[in-house]
Amino acid sequence: MSNTEALEWAAEAEDSLARNKILTDDEIIRTVTAEDDDDYDVTPVNPIKISQAALNTSLQWAEEQNFEADEIMLLRRLRDSAFELKIGRTSQRRITDFFGY
């Protein structure tokens, strides 16, 4: 690192310190707990039913658009979870399922 680069870096660091307020421990705790309280003020949303075909279509579209691998895997997991939930609800139950053995 040359001297001019070091001086530029030091100037940027000083500017950053001047812009950012240094907080005490108590102020940090108050800020974090205030942010946590905001998270619980979320209004519940009515669940929306999404068909298996819609999940398959969105997965196919994401693959065609070259989405990141982790995003495609998330869509696959959602599709597979929805399928498992659907199969679990529609499977025929045996009489012994209702009794604890």
mmCIF file with all atom_site columns, C-alpha atoms in Angstrom:
data_model
loop_
_atom_site.group_PDB
_atom_site.id
_atom_site.type_symbol
_atom_site.label_atom_id
_atom_site.label_alt_id
_atom_site.label_comp_id
_atom_site.label_asym_id
_atom_site.label_entity_id
_atom_site.label_seq_id
_atom_site.pdbx_PDB_ins_code
_atom_site.Cartn_x
_atom_site.Cartn_y
_atom_site.Cartn_z
_atom_site.occupancy
_atom_site.B_iso_or_equiv
_atom_site.pdbx_formal_charge
_atom_site.auth_seq_id
_atom_site.auth_comp_id
_atom_site.auth_asym_id
_atom_site.auth_atom_id
_atom_site.pdbx_PDB_model_num
ATOM 1   C CA . MET A 1 1   ? 0.000   0.000   0.000   1.00 0.00 ? 1   MET A CA 1
ATOM 2   C CA . SER A 1 2   ? 1.459   3.319   -1.054  1.00 0.00 ? 2   SER A CA 1
ATOM 3   C CA . ASN A 1 3   ? 1.524   6.380   1.182   1.00 0.00 ? 3   ASN A CA 1
ATOM 4   C CA . THR A 1 4   ? -1.241  8.117   -0.773  1.00 0.00 ? 4   THR A CA 1
ATOM 5   C CA . GLU A 1 5   ? -3.477  5.048   -0.545  1.00 0.00 ? 5   GLU A CA 1
ATOM 6   C CA . ALA A 1 6   ? -2.820  4.834   3.195   1.00 0.00 ? 6   ALA A CA 1
ATOM 7   C CA . LEU A 1 7   ? -3.675  8.520   3.630   1.00 0.00 ? 7   LEU A CA 1
ATOM 8   C CA . GLU A 1 8   ? -6.881  8.133   1.591   1.00 0.00 ? 8   GLU A CA 1
ATOM 9   C CA . TRP A 1 9   ? -7.858  5.095   3.661   1.00 0.00 ? 9   TRP A CA 1
ATOM 10  C CA . ALA A 1 10  ? -7.190  6.981   6.905   1.00 0.00 ? 10  ALA A CA 1
ATOM 11  C CA . ALA A 1 11  ? -9.266  9.947   5.691   1.00 0.00 ? 11  ALA A CA 1
ATOM 12  C CA . GLU A 1 12  ? -12.162 7.638   4.797   1.00 0.00 ? 12  GLU A CA 1
ATOM 13  C CA . ALA A 1 13  ? -11.934 5.986   8.215   1.00 0.00 ? 13  ALA A CA 1
ATOM 14  C CA . GLU A 1 14  ? -12.046 9.366   9.954   1.00 0.00 ? 14  GLU A CA 1
ATOM 15  C CA . ASP A 1 15  ? -15.049 10.422  7.859   1.00 0.00 ? 15  ASP A CA 1
ATOM 16  C CA . SER A 1 16  ? -16.794 7.181   8.737   1.00 0.00 ? 16  SER A CA 1
ATOM 17  C CA . LEU A 1 17  ? -16.163 7.727   12.447  1.00 0.00 ? 17  LEU A CA 1
ATOM 18  C CA . ALA A 1 18  ? -17.441 11.286  12.207  1.00 0.00 ? 18  ALA A CA 1
ATOM 19  C CA . ARG A 1 19  ? -20.670 10.137  10.506  1.00 0.00 ? 19  ARG A CA 1
ATOM 20  C CA . ASN A 1 20  ? -21.353 7.247   12.893  1.00 0.00 ? 20  ASN A CA 1
ATOM 21  C CA . LYS A 1 21  ? -22.435 7.916   16.430  1.00 0.00 ? 21  LYS A CA 1
ATOM 22  C CA . ILE A 1 22  ? -20.560 5.960   19.084  1.00 0.00 ? 22  ILE A CA 1
ATOM 23  C CA . LEU A 1 23  ? -23.043 4.362   21.469  1.00 0.00 ? 23  LEU A CA 1
ATOM 24  C CA . THR A 1 24  ? -22.628 3.267   25.045  1.00 0.00 ? 24  THR A CA 1
ATOM 25  C CA . ASP A 1 25  ? -23.537 -0.275  26.112  1.00 0.00 ? 25  ASP A CA 1
ATOM 26  C CA . ASP A 1 26  ? -26.880 0.873   27.520  1.00 0.00 ? 26  ASP A CA 1
ATOM 27  C CA . GLU A 1 27  ? -27.752 2.722   24.304  1.00 0.00 ? 27  GLU A CA 1
ATOM 28  C CA . ILE A 1 28  ? -26.922 -0.368  22.247  1.00 0.00 ? 28  ILE A CA 1
ATOM 29  C CA . ILE A 1 29  ? -29.159 -2.533  24.443  1.00 0.00 ? 29  ILE A CA 1
ATOM 30  C CA . ARG A 1 30  ? -32.038 -0.036  24.209  1.00 0.00 ? 30  ARG A CA 1
ATOM 31  C CA . THR A 1 31  ? -31.679 0.177   20.434  1.00 0.00 ? 31  THR A CA 1
ATOM 32  C CA . VAL A 1 32  ? -31.646 -3.597  19.985  1.00 0.00 ? 32  VAL A CA 1
ATOM 33  C CA . THR A 1 33  ? -34.602 -4.220  22.297  1.00 0.00 ? 33  THR A CA 1
ATOM 34  C CA . ALA A 1 34  ? -36.595 -1.464  20.565  1.00 0.00 ? 34  ALA A CA 1
ATOM 35  C CA . GLU A 1 35  ? -35.950 -3.150  17.194  1.00 0.00 ? 35  GLU A CA 1
ATOM 36  C CA . ASP A 1 36  ? -37.055 -6.513  18.629  1.00 0.00 ? 36  ASP A CA 1
ATOM 37  C CA . ASP A 1 37  ? -40.332 -4.989  19.848  1.00 0.00 ? 37  ASP A CA 1
ATOM 38  C CA . ASP A 1 38  ? -41.095 -3.768  16.326  1.00 0.00 ? 38  ASP A CA 1
ATOM 39  C CA . ASP A 1 39  ? -40.884 -7.321  15.003  1.00 0.00 ? 39  ASP A CA 1
ATOM 40  C CA . TYR A 1 40  ? -43.868 -8.424  17.089  1.00 0.00 ? 40  TYR A CA 1
ATOM 41  C CA . ASP A 1 41  ? -46.199 -5.747  15.701  1.00 0.00 ? 41  ASP A CA 1
ATOM 42  C CA . VAL A 1 42  ? -46.684 -7.705  12.484  1.00 0.00 ? 42  VAL A CA 1
ATOM 43  C CA . THR A 1 43  ? -50.280 -8.087  11.379  1.00 0.00 ? 43  THR A CA 1
ATOM 44  C CA . PRO A 1 44  ? -51.211 -11.721 10.678  1.00 0.00 ? 44  PRO A CA 1
ATOM 45  C CA . VAL A 1 45  ? -51.881 -12.520 7.048   1.00 0.00 ? 45  VAL A CA 1
ATOM 46  C CA . ASN A 1 46  ? -54.541 -14.918 5.835   1.00 0.00 ? 46  ASN A CA 1
ATOM 47  C CA . PRO A 1 47  ? -52.941 -18.032 4.348   1.00 0.00 ? 47  PRO A CA 1
ATOM 48  C CA . ILE A 1 48  ? -53.098 -18.364 0.586   1.00 0.00 ? 48  ILE A CA 1
ATOM 49  C CA . LYS A 1 49  ? -53.502 -21.742 -1.080  1.00 0.00 ? 49  LYS A CA 1
ATOM 50  C CA . ILE A 1 50  ? -50.946 -22.346 -3.827  1.00 0.00 ? 50  ILE A CA 1
ATOM 51  C CA . SER A 1 51  ? -51.421 -25.263 -6.183  1.00 0.00 ? 51  SER A CA 1
ATOM 52  C CA . GLN A 1 52  ? -48.769 -27.859 -6.912  1.00 0.00 ? 52  GLN A CA 1
ATOM 53  C CA . ALA A 1 53  ? -48.821 -26.736 -10.560 1.00 0.00 ? 53  ALA A CA 1
ATOM 54  C CA . ALA A 1 54  ? -47.993 -23.168 -9.525  1.00 0.00 ? 54  ALA A CA 1
ATOM 55  C CA . LEU A 1 55  ? -44.988 -24.360 -7.547  1.00 0.00 ? 55  LEU A CA 1
ATOM 56  C CA . ASN A 1 56  ? -43.805 -26.487 -10.466 1.00 0.00 ? 56  ASN A CA 1
ATOM 57  C CA . THR A 1 57  ? -44.241 -23.557 -12.869 1.00 0.00 ? 57  THR A CA 1
ATOM 58  C CA . SER A 1 58  ? -42.337 -21.164 -10.604 1.00 0.00 ? 58  SER A CA 1
ATOM 59  C CA . LEU A 1 59  ? -39.523 -23.695 -10.224 1.00 0.00 ? 59  LEU A CA 1
ATOM 60  C CA . GLN A 1 60  ? -39.294 -24.172 -13.984 1.00 0.00 ? 60  GLN A CA 1
ATOM 61  C CA . TRP A 1 61  ? -39.304 -20.391 -14.529 1.00 0.00 ? 61  TRP A CA 1
ATOM 62  C CA . ALA A 1 62  ? -36.549 -19.873 -11.938 1.00 0.00 ? 62  ALA A CA 1
ATOM 63  C CA . GLU A 1 63  ? -34.392 -22.492 -13.630 1.00 0.00 ? 63  GLU A CA 1
ATOM 64  C CA . GLU A 1 64  ? -34.924 -20.850 -17.036 1.00 0.00 ? 64  GLU A CA 1
ATOM 65  C CA . GLN A 1 65  ? -33.993 -17.445 -15.599 1.00 0.00 ? 65  GLN A CA 1
ATOM 66  C CA . ASN A 1 66  ? -30.742 -18.889 -14.171 1.00 0.00 ? 66  ASN A CA 1
ATOM 67  C CA . PHE A 1 67  ? -31.543 -18.125 -10.548 1.00 0.00 ? 67  PHE A CA 1
ATOM 68  C CA . GLU A 1 68  ? -28.920 -18.905 -7.917  1.00 0.00 ? 68  GLU A CA 1
ATOM 69  C CA . ALA A 1 69  ? -28.707 -22.558 -6.861  1.00 0.00 ? 69  ALA A CA 1
ATOM 70  C CA . ASP A 1 70  ? -29.788 -21.806 -3.279  1.00 0.00 ? 70  ASP A CA 1
ATOM 71  C CA . GLU A 1 71  ? -32.935 -20.030 -4.491  1.00 0.00 ? 71  GLU A CA 1
ATOM 72  C CA . ILE A 1 72  ? -33.835 -22.955 -6.760  1.00 0.00 ? 72  ILE A CA 1
ATOM 73  C CA . MET A 1 73  ? -33.256 -25.387 -3.890  1.00 0.00 ? 73  MET A CA 1
ATOM 74  C CA . LEU A 1 74  ? -35.596 -23.308 -1.709  1.00 0.00 ? 74  LEU A CA 1
ATOM 75  C CA . LEU A 1 75  ? -38.323 -23.541 -4.343  1.00 0.00 ? 75  LEU A CA 1
ATOM 76  C CA . ARG A 1 76  ? -37.780 -27.301 -4.612  1.00 0.00 ? 76  ARG A CA 1
ATOM 77  C CA . ARG A 1 77  ? -38.042 -27.697 -0.832  1.00 0.00 ? 77  ARG A CA 1
ATOM 78  C CA . LEU A 1 78  ? -41.253 -25.662 -0.784  1.00 0.00 ? 78  LEU A CA 1
ATOM 79  C CA . ARG A 1 79  ? -42.708 -27.782 -3.597  1.00 0.00 ? 79  ARG A CA 1
ATOM 80  C CA . ASP A 1 80  ? -41.688 -31.029 -1.900  1.00 0.00 ? 80  ASP A CA 1
ATOM 81  C CA . SER A 1 81  ? -43.035 -29.892 1.489   1.00 0.00 ? 81  SER A CA 1
ATOM 82  C CA . ALA A 1 82  ? -46.357 -28.916 -0.072  1.00 0.00 ? 82  ALA A CA 1
ATOM 83  C CA . PHE A 1 83  ? -46.569 -32.298 -1.782  1.00 0.00 ? 83  PHE A CA 1
ATOM 84  C CA . GLU A 1 84  ? -45.821 -34.146 1.469   1.00 0.00 ? 84  GLU A CA 1
ATOM 85  C CA . LEU A 1 85  ? -48.457 -32.126 3.325   1.00 0.00 ? 85  LEU A CA 1
ATOM 86  C CA . LYS A 1 86  ? -51.013 -32.863 0.619   1.00 0.00 ? 86  LYS A CA 1
ATOM 87  C CA . ILE A 1 87  ? -50.241 -36.598 0.676   1.00 0.00 ? 87  ILE A CA 1
ATOM 88  C CA . GLY A 1 88  ? -50.404 -36.642 4.486   1.00 0.00 ? 88  GLY A CA 1
ATOM 89  C CA . ARG A 1 89  ? -53.866 -35.080 4.500   1.00 0.00 ? 89  ARG A CA 1
ATOM 90  C CA . THR A 1 90  ? -55.357 -37.269 1.813   1.00 0.00 ? 90  THR A CA 1
ATOM 91  C CA . SER A 1 91  ? -53.993 -40.625 2.926   1.00 0.00 ? 91  SER A CA 1
ATOM 92  C CA . GLN A 1 92  ? -56.542 -43.096 4.206   1.00 0.00 ? 92  GLN A CA 1
ATOM 93  C CA . ARG A 1 93  ? -56.377 -43.669 7.925   1.00 0.00 ? 93  ARG A CA 1
ATOM 94  C CA . ARG A 1 94  ? -56.664 -46.992 9.683   1.00 0.00 ? 94  ARG A CA 1
ATOM 95  C CA . ILE A 1 95  ? -58.891 -47.454 12.688  1.00 0.00 ? 95  ILE A CA 1
ATOM 96  C CA . THR A 1 96  ? -55.840 -48.172 14.827  1.00 0.00 ? 96  THR A CA 1
ATOM 97  C CA . ASP A 1 97  ? -54.471 -44.672 14.046  1.00 0.00 ? 97  ASP A CA 1
ATOM 98  C CA . PHE A 1 98  ? -57.091 -43.217 16.380  1.00 0.00 ? 98  PHE A CA 1
ATOM 99  C CA . PHE A 1 99  ? -56.041 -45.306 19.379  1.00 0.00 ? 99  PHE A CA 1
ATOM 100 C CA . GLY A 1 100 ? -52.838 -44.909 21.330  1.00 0.00 ? 100 GLY A CA 1
ATOM 101 C CA . TYR A 1 101 ? -51.022 -48.247 21.550  1.00 0.00 ? 101 TYR A CA 1
#
